[in-house]
N, CA and C atoms as an extended XYZ file, in Angstrom:
342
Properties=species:S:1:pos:R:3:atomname:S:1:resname:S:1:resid:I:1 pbc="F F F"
N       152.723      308.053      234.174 N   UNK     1
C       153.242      307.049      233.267 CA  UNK     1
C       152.779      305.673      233.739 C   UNK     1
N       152.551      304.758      232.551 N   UNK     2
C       151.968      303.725      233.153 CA  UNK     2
C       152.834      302.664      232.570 C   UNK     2
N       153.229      301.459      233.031 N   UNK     3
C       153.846      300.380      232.647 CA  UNK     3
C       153.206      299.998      231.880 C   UNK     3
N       153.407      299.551      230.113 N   UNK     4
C       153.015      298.759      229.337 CA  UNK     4
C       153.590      297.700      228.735 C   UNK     4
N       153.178      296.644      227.553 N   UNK     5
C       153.925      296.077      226.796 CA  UNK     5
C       153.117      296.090      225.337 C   UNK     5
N       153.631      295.096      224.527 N   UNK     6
C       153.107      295.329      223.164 CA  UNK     6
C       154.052      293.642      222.651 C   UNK     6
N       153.548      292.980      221.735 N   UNK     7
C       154.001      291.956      221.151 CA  UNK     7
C       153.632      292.447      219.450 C   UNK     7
N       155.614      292.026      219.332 N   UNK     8
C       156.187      292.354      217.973 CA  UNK     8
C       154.760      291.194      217.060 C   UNK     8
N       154.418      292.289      215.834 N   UNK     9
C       153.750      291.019      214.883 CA  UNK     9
C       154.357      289.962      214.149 C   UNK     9
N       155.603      290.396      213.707 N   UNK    10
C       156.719      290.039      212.784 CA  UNK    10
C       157.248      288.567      213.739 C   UNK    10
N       157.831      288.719      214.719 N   UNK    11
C       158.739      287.630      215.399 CA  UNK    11
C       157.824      287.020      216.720 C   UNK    11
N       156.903      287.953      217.245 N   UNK    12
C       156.073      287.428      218.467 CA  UNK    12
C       156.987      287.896      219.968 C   UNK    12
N       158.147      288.667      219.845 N   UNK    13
C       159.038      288.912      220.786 CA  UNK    13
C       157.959      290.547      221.559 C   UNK    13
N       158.128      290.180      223.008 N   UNK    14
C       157.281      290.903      223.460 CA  UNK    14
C       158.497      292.515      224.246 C   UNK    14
N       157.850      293.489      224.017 N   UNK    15
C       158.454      294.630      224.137 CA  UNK    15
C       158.036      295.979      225.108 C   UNK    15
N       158.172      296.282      226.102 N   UNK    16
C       158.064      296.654      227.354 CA  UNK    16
C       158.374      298.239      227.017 C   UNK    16
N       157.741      298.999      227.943 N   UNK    17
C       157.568      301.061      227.413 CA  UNK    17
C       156.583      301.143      228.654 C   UNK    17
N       156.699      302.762      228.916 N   UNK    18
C       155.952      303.300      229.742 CA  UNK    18
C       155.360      304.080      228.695 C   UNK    18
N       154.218      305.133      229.151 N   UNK    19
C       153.351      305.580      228.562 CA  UNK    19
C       152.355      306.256      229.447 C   UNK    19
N       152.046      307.307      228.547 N   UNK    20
C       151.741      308.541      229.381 CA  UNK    20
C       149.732      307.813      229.258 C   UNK    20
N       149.323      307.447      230.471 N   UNK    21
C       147.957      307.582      230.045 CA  UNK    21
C       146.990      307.769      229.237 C   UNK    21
N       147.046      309.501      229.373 N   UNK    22
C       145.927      309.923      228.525 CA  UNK    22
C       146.431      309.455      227.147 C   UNK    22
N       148.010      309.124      226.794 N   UNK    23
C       148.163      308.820      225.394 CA  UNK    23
C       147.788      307.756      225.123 C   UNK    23
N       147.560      306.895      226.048 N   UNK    24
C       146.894      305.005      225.672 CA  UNK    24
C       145.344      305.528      225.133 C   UNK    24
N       145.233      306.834      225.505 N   UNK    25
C       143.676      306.829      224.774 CA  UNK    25
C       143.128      307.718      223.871 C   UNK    25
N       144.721      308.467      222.938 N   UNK    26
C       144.646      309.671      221.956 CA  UNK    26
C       144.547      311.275      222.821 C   UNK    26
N       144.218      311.229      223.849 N   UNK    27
C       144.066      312.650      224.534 CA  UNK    27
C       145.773      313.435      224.286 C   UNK    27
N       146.891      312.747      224.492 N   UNK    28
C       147.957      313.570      224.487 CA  UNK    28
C       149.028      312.889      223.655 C   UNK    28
N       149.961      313.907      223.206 N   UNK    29
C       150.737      313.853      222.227 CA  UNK    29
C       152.296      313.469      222.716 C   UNK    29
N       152.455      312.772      224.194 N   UNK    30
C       153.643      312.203      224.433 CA  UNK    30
C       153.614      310.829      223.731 C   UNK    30
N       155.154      311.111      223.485 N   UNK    31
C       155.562      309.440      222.895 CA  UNK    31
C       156.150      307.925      223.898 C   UNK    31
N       155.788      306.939      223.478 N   UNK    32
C       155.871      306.204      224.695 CA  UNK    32
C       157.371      306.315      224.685 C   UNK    32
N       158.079      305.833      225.636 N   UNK    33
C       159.290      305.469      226.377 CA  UNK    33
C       159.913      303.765      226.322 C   UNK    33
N       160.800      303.527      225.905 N   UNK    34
C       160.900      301.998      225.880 CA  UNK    34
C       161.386      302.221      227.745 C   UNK    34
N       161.429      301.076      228.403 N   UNK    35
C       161.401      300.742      229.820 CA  UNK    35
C       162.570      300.624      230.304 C   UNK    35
N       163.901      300.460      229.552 N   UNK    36
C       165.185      299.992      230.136 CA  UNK    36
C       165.517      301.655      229.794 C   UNK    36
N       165.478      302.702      229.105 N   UNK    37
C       166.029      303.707      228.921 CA  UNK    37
C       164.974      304.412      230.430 C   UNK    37
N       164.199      304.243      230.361 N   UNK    38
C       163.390      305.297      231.704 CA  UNK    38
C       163.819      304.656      233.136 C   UNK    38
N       163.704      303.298      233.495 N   UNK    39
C       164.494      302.893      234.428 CA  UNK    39
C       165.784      303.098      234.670 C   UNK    39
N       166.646      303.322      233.326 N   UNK    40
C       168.366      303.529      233.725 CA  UNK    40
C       168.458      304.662      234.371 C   UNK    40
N       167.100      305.852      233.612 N   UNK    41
C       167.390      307.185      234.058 CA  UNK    41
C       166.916      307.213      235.778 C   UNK    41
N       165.740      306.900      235.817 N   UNK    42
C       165.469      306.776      237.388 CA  UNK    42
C       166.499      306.349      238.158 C   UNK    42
N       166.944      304.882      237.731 N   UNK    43
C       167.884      304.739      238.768 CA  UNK    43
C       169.339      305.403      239.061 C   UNK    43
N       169.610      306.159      237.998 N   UNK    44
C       170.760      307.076      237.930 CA  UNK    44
C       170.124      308.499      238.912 C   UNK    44
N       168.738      309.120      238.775 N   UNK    45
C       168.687      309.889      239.648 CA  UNK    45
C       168.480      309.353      240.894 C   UNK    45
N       167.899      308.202      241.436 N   UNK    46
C       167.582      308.068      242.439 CA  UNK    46
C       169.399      308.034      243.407 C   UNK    46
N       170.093      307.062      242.418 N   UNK    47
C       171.677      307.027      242.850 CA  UNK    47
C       171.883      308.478      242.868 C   UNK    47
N       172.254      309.321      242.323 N   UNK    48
C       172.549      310.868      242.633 CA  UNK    48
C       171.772      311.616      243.278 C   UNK    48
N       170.550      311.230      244.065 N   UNK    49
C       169.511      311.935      245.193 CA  UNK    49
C       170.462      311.650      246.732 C   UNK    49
N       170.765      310.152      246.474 N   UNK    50
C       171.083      309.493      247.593 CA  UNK    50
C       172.543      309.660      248.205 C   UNK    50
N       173.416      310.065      247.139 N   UNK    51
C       175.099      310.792      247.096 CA  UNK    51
C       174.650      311.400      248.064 C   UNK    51
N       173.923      312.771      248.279 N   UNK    52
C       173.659      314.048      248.991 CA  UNK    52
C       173.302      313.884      250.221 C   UNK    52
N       174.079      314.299      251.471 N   UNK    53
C       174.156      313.484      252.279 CA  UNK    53
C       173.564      314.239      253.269 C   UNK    53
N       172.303      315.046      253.048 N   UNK    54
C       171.668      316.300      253.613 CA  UNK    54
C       170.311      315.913      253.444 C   UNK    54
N       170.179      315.712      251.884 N   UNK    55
C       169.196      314.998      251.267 CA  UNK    55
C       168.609      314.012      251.935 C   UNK    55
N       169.446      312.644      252.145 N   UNK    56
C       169.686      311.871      252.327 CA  UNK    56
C       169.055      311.941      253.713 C   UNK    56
N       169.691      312.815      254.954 N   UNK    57
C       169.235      312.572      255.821 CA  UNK    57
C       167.871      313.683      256.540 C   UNK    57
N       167.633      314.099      255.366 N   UNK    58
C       166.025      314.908      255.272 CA  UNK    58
C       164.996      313.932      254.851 C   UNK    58
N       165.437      312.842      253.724 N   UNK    59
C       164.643      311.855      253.555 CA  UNK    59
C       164.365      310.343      254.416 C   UNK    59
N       165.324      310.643      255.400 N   UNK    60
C       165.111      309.665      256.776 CA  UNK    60
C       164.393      310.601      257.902 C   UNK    60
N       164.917      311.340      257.940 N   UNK    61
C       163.742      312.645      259.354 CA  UNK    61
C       162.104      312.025      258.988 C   UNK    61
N       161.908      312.587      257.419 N   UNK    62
C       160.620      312.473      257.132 CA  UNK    62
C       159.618      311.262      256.577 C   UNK    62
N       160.910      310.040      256.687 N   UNK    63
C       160.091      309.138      256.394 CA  UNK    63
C       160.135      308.464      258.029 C   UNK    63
N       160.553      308.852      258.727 N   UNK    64
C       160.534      308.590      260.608 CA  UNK    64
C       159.574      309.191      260.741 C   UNK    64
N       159.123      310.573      260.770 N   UNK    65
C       158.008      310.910      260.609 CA  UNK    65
C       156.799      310.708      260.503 C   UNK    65
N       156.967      310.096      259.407 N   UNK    66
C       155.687      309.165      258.285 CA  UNK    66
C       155.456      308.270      259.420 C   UNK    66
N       156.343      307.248      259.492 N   UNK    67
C       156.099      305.958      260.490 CA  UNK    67
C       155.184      306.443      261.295 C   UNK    67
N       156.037      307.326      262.065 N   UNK    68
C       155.287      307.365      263.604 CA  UNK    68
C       153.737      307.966      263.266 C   UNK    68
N       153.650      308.736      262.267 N   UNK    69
C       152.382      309.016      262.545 CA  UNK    69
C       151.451      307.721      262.045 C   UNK    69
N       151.941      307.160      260.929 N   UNK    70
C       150.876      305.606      260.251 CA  UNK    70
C       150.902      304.733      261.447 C   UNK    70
N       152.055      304.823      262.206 N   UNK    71
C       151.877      303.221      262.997 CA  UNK    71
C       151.427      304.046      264.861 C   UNK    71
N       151.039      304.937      264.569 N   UNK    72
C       150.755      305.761      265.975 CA  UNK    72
C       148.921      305.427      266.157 C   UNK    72
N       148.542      304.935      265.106 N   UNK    73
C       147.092      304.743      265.557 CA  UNK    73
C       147.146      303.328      265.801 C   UNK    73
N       146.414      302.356      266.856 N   UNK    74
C       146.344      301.089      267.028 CA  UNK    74
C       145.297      300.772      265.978 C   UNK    74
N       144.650      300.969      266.171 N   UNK    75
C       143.268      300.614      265.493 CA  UNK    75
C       143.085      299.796      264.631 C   UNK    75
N       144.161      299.767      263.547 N   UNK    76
C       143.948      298.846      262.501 CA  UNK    76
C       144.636      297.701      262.940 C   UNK    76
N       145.557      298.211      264.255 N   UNK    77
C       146.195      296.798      264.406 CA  UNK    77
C       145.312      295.969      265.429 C   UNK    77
N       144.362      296.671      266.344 N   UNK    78
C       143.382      296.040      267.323 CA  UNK    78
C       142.143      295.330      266.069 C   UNK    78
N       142.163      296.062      265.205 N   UNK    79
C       141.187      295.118      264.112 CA  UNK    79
C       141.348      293.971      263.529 C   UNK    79
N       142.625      294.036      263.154 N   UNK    80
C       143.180      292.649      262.893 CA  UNK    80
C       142.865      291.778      263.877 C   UNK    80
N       143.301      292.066      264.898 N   UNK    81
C       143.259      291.043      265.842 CA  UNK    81
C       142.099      290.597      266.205 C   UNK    81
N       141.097      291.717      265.913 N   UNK    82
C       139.867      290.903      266.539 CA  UNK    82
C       139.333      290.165      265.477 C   UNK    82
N       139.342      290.316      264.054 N   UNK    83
C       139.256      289.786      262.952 CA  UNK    83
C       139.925      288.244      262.887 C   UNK    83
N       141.621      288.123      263.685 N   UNK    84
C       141.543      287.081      263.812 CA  UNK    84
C       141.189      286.120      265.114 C   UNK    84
N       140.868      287.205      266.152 N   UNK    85
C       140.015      285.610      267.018 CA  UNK    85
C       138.461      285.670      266.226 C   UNK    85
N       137.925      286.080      265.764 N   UNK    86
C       136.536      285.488      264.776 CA  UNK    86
C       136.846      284.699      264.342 C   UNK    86
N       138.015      284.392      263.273 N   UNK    87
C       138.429      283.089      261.949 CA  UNK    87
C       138.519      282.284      263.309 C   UNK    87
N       139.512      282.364      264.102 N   UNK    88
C       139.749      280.794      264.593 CA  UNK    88
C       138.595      280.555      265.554 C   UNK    88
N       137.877      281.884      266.098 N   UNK    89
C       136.387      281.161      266.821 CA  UNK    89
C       135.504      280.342      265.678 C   UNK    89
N       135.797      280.619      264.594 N   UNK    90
C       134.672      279.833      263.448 CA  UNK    90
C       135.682      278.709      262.963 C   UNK    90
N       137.026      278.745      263.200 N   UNK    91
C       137.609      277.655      262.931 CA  UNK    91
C       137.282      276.031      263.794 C   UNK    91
N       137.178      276.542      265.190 N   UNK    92
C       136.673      275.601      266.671 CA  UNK    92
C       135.611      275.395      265.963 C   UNK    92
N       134.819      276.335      265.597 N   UNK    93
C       133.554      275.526      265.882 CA  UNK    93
C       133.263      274.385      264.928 C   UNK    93
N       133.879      274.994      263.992 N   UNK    94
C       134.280      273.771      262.456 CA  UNK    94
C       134.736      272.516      262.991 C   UNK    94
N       135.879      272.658      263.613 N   UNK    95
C       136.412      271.699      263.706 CA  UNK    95
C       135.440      270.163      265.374 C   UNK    95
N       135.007      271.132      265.929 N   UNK    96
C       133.735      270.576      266.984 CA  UNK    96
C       132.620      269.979      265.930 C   UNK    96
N       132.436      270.679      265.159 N   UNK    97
C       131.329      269.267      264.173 CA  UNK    97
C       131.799      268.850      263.726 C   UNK    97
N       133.054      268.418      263.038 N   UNK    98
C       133.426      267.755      262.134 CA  UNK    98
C       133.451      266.247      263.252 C   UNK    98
N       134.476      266.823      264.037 N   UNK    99
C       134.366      266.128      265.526 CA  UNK    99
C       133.093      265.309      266.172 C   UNK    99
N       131.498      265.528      266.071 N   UNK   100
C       130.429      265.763      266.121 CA  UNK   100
C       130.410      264.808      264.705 C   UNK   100
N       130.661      264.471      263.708 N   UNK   101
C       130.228      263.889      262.687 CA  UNK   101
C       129.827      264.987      261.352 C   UNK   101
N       129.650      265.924      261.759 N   UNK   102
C       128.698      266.260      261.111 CA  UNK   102
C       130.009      267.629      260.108 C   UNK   102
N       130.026      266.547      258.605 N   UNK   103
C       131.158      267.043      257.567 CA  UNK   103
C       130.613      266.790      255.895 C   UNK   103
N       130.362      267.687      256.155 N   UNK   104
C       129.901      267.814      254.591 CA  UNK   104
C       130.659      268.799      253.242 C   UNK   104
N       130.262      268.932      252.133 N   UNK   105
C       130.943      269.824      251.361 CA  UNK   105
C       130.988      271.014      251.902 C   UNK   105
N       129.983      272.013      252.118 N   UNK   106
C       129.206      272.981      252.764 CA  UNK   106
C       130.567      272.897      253.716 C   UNK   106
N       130.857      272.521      255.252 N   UNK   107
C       131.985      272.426      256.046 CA  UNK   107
C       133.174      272.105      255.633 C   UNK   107
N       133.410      271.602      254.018 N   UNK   108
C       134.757      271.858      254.206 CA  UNK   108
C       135.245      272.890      252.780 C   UNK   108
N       134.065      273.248      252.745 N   UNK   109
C       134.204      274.814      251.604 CA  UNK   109
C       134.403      275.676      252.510 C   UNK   109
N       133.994      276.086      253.882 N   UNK   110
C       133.812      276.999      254.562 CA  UNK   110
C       135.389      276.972      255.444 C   UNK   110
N       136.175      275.518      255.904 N   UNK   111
C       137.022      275.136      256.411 CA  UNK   111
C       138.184      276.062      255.592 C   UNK   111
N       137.985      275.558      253.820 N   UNK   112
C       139.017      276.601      253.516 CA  UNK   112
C       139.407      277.591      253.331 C   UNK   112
N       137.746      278.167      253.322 N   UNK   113
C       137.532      279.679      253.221 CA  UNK   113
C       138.667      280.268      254.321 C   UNK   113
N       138.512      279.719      255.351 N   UNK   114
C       138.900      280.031      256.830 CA  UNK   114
C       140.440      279.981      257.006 C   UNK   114
């Protein structure tokens, strides 16, 4: 299902529905959904998933789980980091010519890039 909208022709009041994909492009024969009736229902099941207090704590085991294994590799976090001593090594050096005189458009397009 995909979030859509649509604007009334009559008044210009704009009107919000989910919608099954392939139907935004004639392939299937579901009808769209206005958005406050599919959200009430979600959030009524998600509230009655969360009552269950088994459930509940099967869906904390396995999202502890999850963590440890996404945040168990450094890697993306050692990348960042080296990603940011590059910006501020190219930030110094920016700021040493500007220092140096030497400031042009070119240096301060690149300044904000940074």
């Amino acid at each position: 299902m995909q979030g859509c909208s649509g604007t009334s022709s009559h008044k210009g009041a704009k009107h919000y529905y989910y919608a099954c994909g392939a139907a935004r492009k004639k392939k299937c024969s579901l009808k769209y959904v206005k958005k406050d009736k599919i959200e009430a229902i979600t959030c009524f099941m998600l509230s009655e998933c969360l009552k269950d207090t088994e459930l509940l704590a099967s869906l904390a085991v396995d999202v502890a789980a999850y963590y440890q294994k996404e945040h168990e590799d450094k890697g993306y976090i050692e990348g960042l980091k080296a990603e940011r001593a590059e910006t501020e090594k190219a930030l110094n050096n920016l700021v040493r010519a500007i220092e140096q005189g030497i400031f042009s458009e070119t240096t301060q397009t690149r300044l904000l890039e940074l």
